Amino acid sequence: MPRHAIVVIDMLNDFVGEKAPLRCPGADDIIPDLQKLFKWVRQRENDDIHLVHIQEAHRKNDADFRVRPVHAVKGTWGSDFIEELYPEGDEYIVPKRRHSGFAHTDLDLYLREENIDTVVVTGVWTNVCVRSTASDALYNAYKVITLSDGCASKTKEMHEYGLNDLSIFTKVMSIDEYIESWEKGLDPWIGGGDKENKVE
């Protein structure tokens, strides 16, 4: 069987919840589904699925603030994980300063050390940080799965556009479908991508 890393992107105070200054409204809706996924992973006896938490943690004068409002500054409340999806135990945390969880971080090194072959993307925003991380995962030769109900964006339209792009090179599926595949002993990634160029 494959070895997966479920990469949870930027489920942080500055993005999620009514007090979030750079709020992603759809993020509130995916919390229960992600909680269900976390519980399922944490109860597994095998270590073939890892939870990896991506944490945007900018420096005060980060170049990202030339194009976006100031957000998720390292060490602040806004850069911390929301309480409902807080990392536990030895789940790995990857700080980042760019959209992709791979850009100038040690995510790829961690995945290779743990013999991970498949990256499963969740979190916010579907069309920005999730898509960028998924793209870089492909560039680094990982198989990629997108959990459609584990991702969200600022609007439903942005989310759908993001999923459409992601369906070109990832396997887009629901959390229930993902769990069911594992429970049946199947590789959830089988059938991923768009080999027949059908995506429009």
Coordinates of C-alpha atoms in Angstrom, one line a residue:
M1 CA 0.0 0.0 0.0
P2 CA 1.1 3.6 -0.5
R3 CA 2.2 6.1 2.2
H4 CA 0.3 9.3 2.3
A5 CA 0.7 12.7 3.9
I6 CA -2.5 14.7 4.5
V7 CA -1.2 18.2 4.2
V8 CA -3.5 20.7 6.1
I9 CA -2.9 24.1 4.7
D10 CA -3.3 27.3 6.7
M11 CA -6.2 26.4 9.0
L12 CA -5.2 29.4 11.1
N13 CA -6.9 32.2 13.1
D14 CA -6.2 34.8 10.5
F15 CA -8.1 32.9 7.8
V16 CA -10.8 31.0 9.7
G17 CA -13.7 32.3 11.8
E18 CA -15.6 35.6 12.1
K19 CA -12.7 37.4 13.8
A20 CA -10.2 36.5 11.0
P21 CA -8.9 39.6 9.3
L22 CA -8.3 37.8 6.0
R23 CA -11.2 35.5 6.4
C24 CA -11.9 32.6 4.1
P25 CA -15.7 32.2 4.6
G26 CA -15.9 28.6 3.3
A27 CA -13.3 27.5 5.8
D28 CA -15.8 27.4 8.6
D29 CA -17.9 24.8 6.7
I30 CA -15.0 22.3 6.3
I31 CA -14.0 22.1 9.9
P32 CA -16.4 19.2 10.8
D33 CA -15.2 17.2 7.8
L34 CA -11.6 17.8 8.6
Q35 CA -12.2 16.9 12.3
K36 CA -13.7 13.6 11.1
L37 CA -10.6 13.0 8.9
F38 CA -8.2 13.8 11.7
K39 CA -10.0 11.5 14.1
W40 CA -9.9 8.6 11.6
V41 CA -6.2 9.1 10.9
R42 CA -5.3 9.4 14.6
Q43 CA -7.1 6.2 15.5
R44 CA -5.3 4.2 12.9
E45 CA -2.7 1.7 14.1
N46 CA -0.5 2.0 11.0
D47 CA 1.8 4.9 10.3
D48 CA 1.1 4.9 6.6
I49 CA -0.9 8.2 6.7
H50 CA 0.7 11.3 8.3
L51 CA -1.0 14.5 9.2
V52 CA 1.2 17.4 8.3
H53 CA 0.2 20.9 9.3
I54 CA 1.3 23.9 7.1
Q55 CA 1.5 27.1 9.0
E56 CA 1.8 30.5 7.3
A57 CA 4.3 32.4 9.4
H58 CA 5.5 35.6 7.8
R59 CA 8.2 38.0 8.9
K60 CA 6.9 41.5 9.6
N61 CA 8.1 43.0 6.3
D62 CA 7.5 40.0 4.2
A63 CA 7.4 40.5 0.4
D64 CA 4.0 38.8 0.4
F65 CA 2.6 42.0 1.9
R66 CA 3.4 43.9 -1.3
V67 CA 0.4 42.3 -2.9
R68 CA -1.8 41.1 0.1
P69 CA -2.8 42.6 3.4
V70 CA -0.6 41.9 6.4
H71 CA -1.6 38.5 7.9
A72 CA -0.2 35.5 9.8
V73 CA 2.9 37.1 11.1
K74 CA 5.1 34.6 12.9
G75 CA 4.4 34.4 16.6
T76 CA 1.1 36.1 16.5
W77 CA -2.4 34.8 17.3
G78 CA -3.3 35.1 13.6
S79 CA -0.5 32.6 12.6
D80 CA -1.6 30.0 15.2
F81 CA -3.8 27.0 14.3
I82 CA -7.5 27.2 15.0
E83 CA -8.4 25.3 18.2
E84 CA -10.7 22.8 16.4
L85 CA -7.9 21.5 14.2
Y86 CA -4.8 21.9 16.5
P87 CA -1.9 19.6 15.8
E88 CA -1.4 16.8 18.3
G89 CA 1.6 14.7 19.4
D90 CA 4.4 14.4 16.9
E91 CA 2.4 15.6 13.9
Y92 CA 4.8 17.6 11.8
I93 CA 4.4 21.4 11.4
V94 CA 5.9 23.2 8.4
P95 CA 6.1 27.0 8.6
K96 CA 5.9 28.7 5.3
R97 CA 6.2 32.3 3.9
R98 CA 4.9 31.7 0.4
H99 CA 1.7 30.2 -1.1
S100 CA 3.2 26.7 -1.6
G101 CA 4.0 24.5 1.4
F102 CA 7.1 23.4 -0.6
A103 CA 8.5 26.9 -1.3
H104 CA 11.7 27.4 0.8
T105 CA 10.5 24.9 3.4
D106 CA 11.7 21.4 4.5
L107 CA 8.4 19.7 3.5
D108 CA 9.9 17.7 0.7
L109 CA 12.8 16.6 2.9
Y110 CA 10.3 15.4 5.6
L111 CA 8.2 13.5 3.0
R112 CA 11.2 11.8 1.6
E113 CA 12.5 10.8 5.0
E114 CA 9.2 9.2 5.8
N115 CA 9.0 7.5 2.4
I116 CA 5.7 9.3 1.5
D117 CA 4.7 8.8 -2.1
T118 CA 1.3 10.6 -2.1
V119 CA 0.4 14.1 -1.0
V120 CA -3.2 14.8 0.0
V121 CA -4.1 18.5 0.0
T122 CA -6.7 20.1 2.2
G123 CA -7.2 23.6 3.7
V124 CA -7.4 27.1 2.4
W125 CA -7.5 28.7 -0.2
T126 CA -8.4 26.1 -2.8
N127 CA -7.4 28.3 -5.7
V128 CA -4.2 29.8 -4.1
C129 CA -2.2 28.0 -1.4
V130 CA -3.9 24.6 -1.9
R131 CA -3.3 24.7 -5.7
S132 CA 0.2 26.0 -5.3
T133 CA 1.1 23.2 -2.9
A134 CA -0.5 20.6 -5.1
S135 CA 1.4 21.9 -8.1
D136 CA 4.8 21.7 -6.3
A137 CA 4.0 18.2 -5.1
L138 CA 3.6 17.1 -8.7
Y139 CA 6.8 19.0 -9.6
N140 CA 8.5 16.9 -6.9
A141 CA 7.1 13.7 -8.4
Y142 CA 4.5 12.9 -5.8
K143 CA 1.1 11.6 -6.6
V144 CA -1.5 14.2 -5.5
I145 CA -5.0 13.9 -4.1
T146 CA -7.4 16.8 -3.5
L147 CA -10.1 16.3 -0.9
S148 CA -12.8 18.5 -2.3
D149 CA -14.8 18.9 1.0
G150 CA -11.6 19.4 2.9
C151 CA -10.7 22.6 1.0
A152 CA -12.4 26.0 0.8
S153 CA -11.9 29.4 -0.7
K154 CA -13.2 33.0 -0.4
T155 CA -16.2 32.2 -2.6
K156 CA -17.8 29.1 -3.9
E157 CA -16.8 30.1 -7.4
M158 CA -13.2 30.4 -6.5
H159 CA -13.3 27.0 -4.8
E160 CA -14.9 25.4 -7.9
Y161 CA -12.4 27.1 -10.3
G162 CA -9.6 25.8 -8.1
L163 CA -11.0 22.2 -8.1
N164 CA -11.4 22.3 -11.8
D165 CA -7.7 23.2 -12.2
L166 CA -6.6 20.7 -9.7
S167 CA -8.6 17.9 -11.5
I168 CA -6.1 18.2 -14.4
F169 CA -3.2 16.8 -12.4
T170 CA -4.7 15.4 -9.1
K171 CA -7.3 13.0 -8.0
V172 CA -10.3 15.0 -6.7
M173 CA -12.4 13.1 -4.2
S174 CA -14.4 13.6 -1.1
I175 CA -13.2 12.7 2.4
D176 CA -15.7 9.8 2.7
E177 CA -14.5 8.4 -0.7
Y178 CA -10.9 8.7 0.5
I179 CA -11.5 6.9 3.8
E180 CA -13.6 4.2 2.0
S181 CA -10.8 3.5 -0.4
W182 CA -8.4 2.9 2.4
E183 CA -10.9 0.8 4.3
K184 CA -11.3 -1.4 1.2
G185 CA -7.6 -1.8 0.8
L186 CA -7.5 0.3 -2.4
D187 CA -5.1 3.0 -3.4
P188 CA -7.2 6.2 -3.4
W189 CA -5.0 7.9 -6.0
I190 CA -5.8 5.3 -8.8
G191 CA -7.5 7.2 -11.6
G192 CA -6.0 10.5 -10.7
G193 CA -5.2 13.2 -13.3
D194 CA -6.6 13.9 -16.7
K195 CA -4.8 11.5 -19.1
E196 CA -7.6 11.8 -21.7
N197 CA -7.6 15.6 -21.6
K198 CA -11.3 15.8 -20.7
V199 CA -11.2 18.7 -18.2
E200 CA -12.6 21.9 -19.6

